[in-house]
Each structure stands twice: as C-alpha cells, then as structure tokens.
Short mmCIF file of C-alpha atoms and ligand atoms in Angstrom, two decimals:
data_model
loop_
_atom_site.label_atom_id
_atom_site.label_comp_id
_atom_site.label_asym_id
_atom_site.label_seq_id
_atom_site.Cartn_x
_atom_site.Cartn_y
_atom_site.Cartn_z
CA MET A 87 -17.02 -0.99 -5.02
CA THR A 88 -17.15 0.23 -8.57
CA ALA A 89 -14.30 1.09 -10.90
CA PRO A 90 -14.82 4.88 -10.49
CA ASP A 91 -14.54 4.43 -6.71
CA HIS A 92 -11.30 2.55 -7.13
CA ARG A 93 -9.92 5.29 -9.35
CA ARG A 94 -10.99 7.99 -6.89
CA TRP A 95 -9.23 6.33 -3.96
CA MET A 96 -6.12 5.40 -5.89
CA THR A 97 -5.88 9.04 -6.95
CA ARG A 98 -5.92 9.89 -3.25
CA ALA A 99 -3.18 7.31 -2.57
CA VAL A 100 -1.03 8.84 -5.33
CA GLU A 101 -1.51 12.30 -3.76
CA LEU A 102 -0.27 10.89 -0.46
CA ALA A 103 2.72 9.28 -2.14
CA HIS A 104 3.81 12.72 -3.30
CA LEU A 105 4.08 13.79 0.38
CA CYS A 106 6.77 11.21 1.21
CA PRO A 107 10.19 12.50 2.22
CA THR A 108 12.39 11.30 -0.65
CA VAL A 109 15.26 8.96 0.21
CA ALA A 110 17.77 7.16 -1.96
CA ASN A 111 17.06 3.64 -0.72
CA ALA A 112 13.31 3.25 -0.34
CA TYR A 113 10.11 3.70 -2.27
CA SER A 114 7.68 6.55 -1.85
CA VAL A 115 4.24 5.03 -1.43
CA GLY A 116 0.80 6.24 -0.42
CA ALA A 117 -1.99 4.21 1.15
CA VAL A 118 -5.64 4.78 2.05
CA ILE A 119 -7.97 2.51 4.00
CA VAL A 120 -11.59 2.92 2.92
CA VAL A 121 -14.77 1.57 4.52
CA ASP A 122 -18.29 2.18 3.22
CA GLY A 123 -17.05 4.89 0.87
CA GLN A 124 -15.23 6.75 3.64
CA GLU A 125 -11.54 7.17 4.26
CA ILE A 126 -10.73 5.87 7.77
CA ALA A 127 -6.93 6.07 7.70
CA THR A 128 -4.13 7.20 5.43
CA GLY A 129 -0.39 6.77 5.40
CA TYR A 130 2.64 7.47 3.34
CA SER A 131 6.23 6.29 3.47
CA ARG A 132 8.24 7.77 6.36
CA GLU A 133 5.25 9.83 7.53
CA THR A 134 5.79 8.95 11.19
CA ASP A 135 9.34 7.58 11.30
CA ALA A 136 12.27 7.01 8.99
CA LYS A 137 11.42 3.35 8.32
CA GLY A 138 7.65 3.61 8.11
CA HIS A 139 5.82 2.03 5.19
CA ALA A 140 2.62 3.61 3.94
CA GLU A 141 0.36 0.65 4.72
CA GLU A 142 1.70 0.19 8.24
CA VAL A 143 1.47 3.91 8.98
CA ALA A 144 -2.21 3.78 7.98
CA LEU A 145 -2.88 0.59 9.96
CA ASP A 146 -1.10 2.00 13.02
CA LYS A 147 -3.65 4.83 13.11
CA LEU A 148 -6.43 2.29 13.79
CA ASP A 149 -7.02 -0.14 16.64
CA ALA A 150 -5.78 -3.59 15.65
CA GLY A 151 -9.23 -5.03 16.34
CA ASP A 152 -11.22 -2.31 14.58
CA PRO A 153 -14.24 -4.25 13.28
CA ARG A 154 -14.46 -2.04 10.19
CA LEU A 155 -11.26 -3.61 8.87
CA GLU A 156 -13.22 -6.75 8.02
CA ARG A 157 -15.02 -4.85 5.26
CA ALA A 158 -12.26 -2.41 4.37
CA THR A 159 -10.35 -1.90 1.16
CA ILE A 160 -6.75 -0.74 1.32
CA TYR A 161 -5.38 1.21 -1.62
CA SER A 162 -1.62 1.28 -1.97
CA THR A 163 0.35 2.75 -4.83
CA LEU A 164 2.82 -0.15 -4.58
CA GLU A 165 2.45 -3.87 -3.94
CA PRO A 166 2.63 -4.45 -0.17
CA CYS A 167 6.06 -5.69 0.88
CA SER A 168 6.57 -9.35 1.73
CA GLN A 169 9.91 -8.95 3.48
CA ARG A 170 11.66 -6.09 5.22
CA ALA A 171 15.17 -4.89 5.78
CA THR A 172 14.19 -3.95 9.34
CA ALA A 173 13.82 -7.30 11.09
CA THR A 174 11.79 -5.87 13.94
CA ARG A 175 9.09 -4.68 11.53
CA ARG A 176 6.50 -7.03 10.05
CA PRO A 177 5.97 -6.99 6.29
CA CYS A 178 2.90 -5.01 5.23
CA THR A 179 1.48 -8.11 3.57
CA ASP A 180 1.41 -9.84 6.97
CA ARG A 181 -0.08 -6.77 8.63
CA ILE A 182 -2.91 -6.67 6.08
CA ILE A 183 -3.62 -10.39 6.49
CA THR A 184 -3.68 -10.07 10.30
CA ALA A 185 -5.91 -7.00 10.10
CA GLY A 186 -8.48 -9.02 8.14
CA ILE A 187 -8.77 -6.56 5.26
CA PRO A 188 -10.47 -8.45 2.41
CA VAL A 189 -9.56 -6.29 -0.60
CA VAL A 190 -6.23 -4.77 -1.64
CA VAL A 191 -5.96 -2.43 -4.62
CA ILE A 192 -2.51 -1.61 -5.99
CA ALA A 193 -1.16 0.44 -8.88
CA TRP A 194 2.19 -1.19 -9.31
CA ARG A 195 4.01 -4.45 -8.54
CA GLU A 196 7.25 -4.05 -6.64
CA PRO A 197 10.19 -4.26 -9.05
CA SER A 198 13.34 -6.18 -8.12
CA ILE A 199 15.44 -3.27 -6.88
CA PHE A 200 15.69 -3.81 -3.12
CA VAL A 201 14.05 -7.22 -2.87
CA GLU A 202 14.74 -9.94 -5.39
CA ASP A 203 11.18 -11.15 -5.65
CA CYS A 204 8.36 -9.46 -3.76
CA VAL A 205 5.55 -11.96 -3.31
CA GLY A 206 3.04 -9.65 -1.64
CA VAL A 207 0.32 -10.20 -4.22
CA GLU A 208 0.78 -13.97 -4.26
CA LYS A 209 0.69 -14.19 -0.48
CA LEU A 210 -2.39 -12.00 -0.15
CA SER A 211 -4.18 -14.09 -2.78
CA ARG A 212 -3.25 -17.32 -1.00
CA HIS A 213 -4.97 -15.94 2.10
CA GLY A 214 -8.18 -15.34 0.18
CA ILE A 215 -7.68 -11.59 -0.17
CA GLU A 216 -8.88 -10.06 -3.40
CA VAL A 217 -6.08 -8.15 -5.12
CA ILE A 218 -6.99 -5.65 -7.82
CA GLU A 219 -4.30 -4.04 -9.95
CA LEU A 220 -5.12 -0.65 -11.46
CA LEU A 221 -2.53 -0.59 -14.18
CA GLU A 222 -3.67 2.78 -15.49
CA PHE A 223 -2.13 4.26 -12.31
CA THR A 224 1.27 2.59 -12.65
CA ASP A 225 2.96 5.62 -14.21
CA ALA A 226 1.51 7.94 -11.57
CA ALA A 227 2.73 5.61 -8.82
CA LYS A 228 6.22 5.51 -10.30
CA ALA A 229 6.47 9.28 -10.74
CA MET A 230 7.88 9.98 -7.26
CA ASN A 231 10.24 6.99 -7.48
CA ARG A 232 12.17 7.80 -10.63
CA HIS A 233 15.35 8.56 -8.67
CA LEU A 234 15.57 4.89 -7.66
CA GLY A 235 16.58 3.88 -11.16
CA LEU A 236 13.46 1.96 -12.07
CA PRO A 237 13.60 -0.77 -14.70
ZN1 LIG B 58 5.71 -2.51 3.60
#
C-alpha cells in the first residue's frame, strides 16, 4: 500500500481511539484491519469488555482462520503489547503473529509506564512481519492518553 493509504487508515484508527472509555490505568488505542483497500474489522480499547485491547477486539470480530488475514494490514495507534497484566489474555503481538498478518502499522511505541520494556515491534520483526511506524501520527495517538502522565 502507498503512504496516502497508510495515512488514511491510521486516521481511522485515531478516530476509533477517541471512542475508548477512558480509564486511569490503561491506554486508549484504536485498531483497523484492512485487506485490499477495505476495512474488515475495527476495535478500540475496552470496546467489548473492560480488559479488551484494540487489536484483540478487532481480531475477535473475525474467524481465526480467515484467509484474508494472510494479506491484511493492521493499523494500531500504539505498539501491540508484548505482555499483559491479565494472565488469561494473550498479548496482541502473539495474536497478530498467530493470525498471520504480514504488515503492522503503528503511530507510537509503547512508553514504559505500565510495562518496563514493551518488545512488540522487535518480536513482530523477528517473525518476519513488516512494521511501519508513522511518526507523524504520534501526537494524535497520544492525545487521548494524556491523563496517564506520558513521558
Ligand atoms: Zn494488547
């Protein structure tokens, strides 16, 4: 996909992030899964339950074996998590790897507020997933997270 496409879909992810119920101890994040220029699933933090992450909410709307995932791009306003406070939930990084999504576009790397060192990007890259960072969206992705005391 081209740079304007990436900007279009990250803008959509930022819109979704603004829908998150705000809480004191978790990020507000938006995510969109795109295939062939079409949105096939969206999610935002806490959309479906109090612990839900944007990427998992979006993935949970699709069948795990959906063949379109093999050519999908997932846009997330924040780096996918690599560990979770809720032990029964898999990190979004692992979910993306299992789903077979080949491209991940993020606006912002997770700062060390809740997790000392998020290694989502590194882990995705190690699994051959292309990670694109759209740094021009970082401020927009932080906007709904200012209450967390960002560095
Ligand atoms: Zn997550």
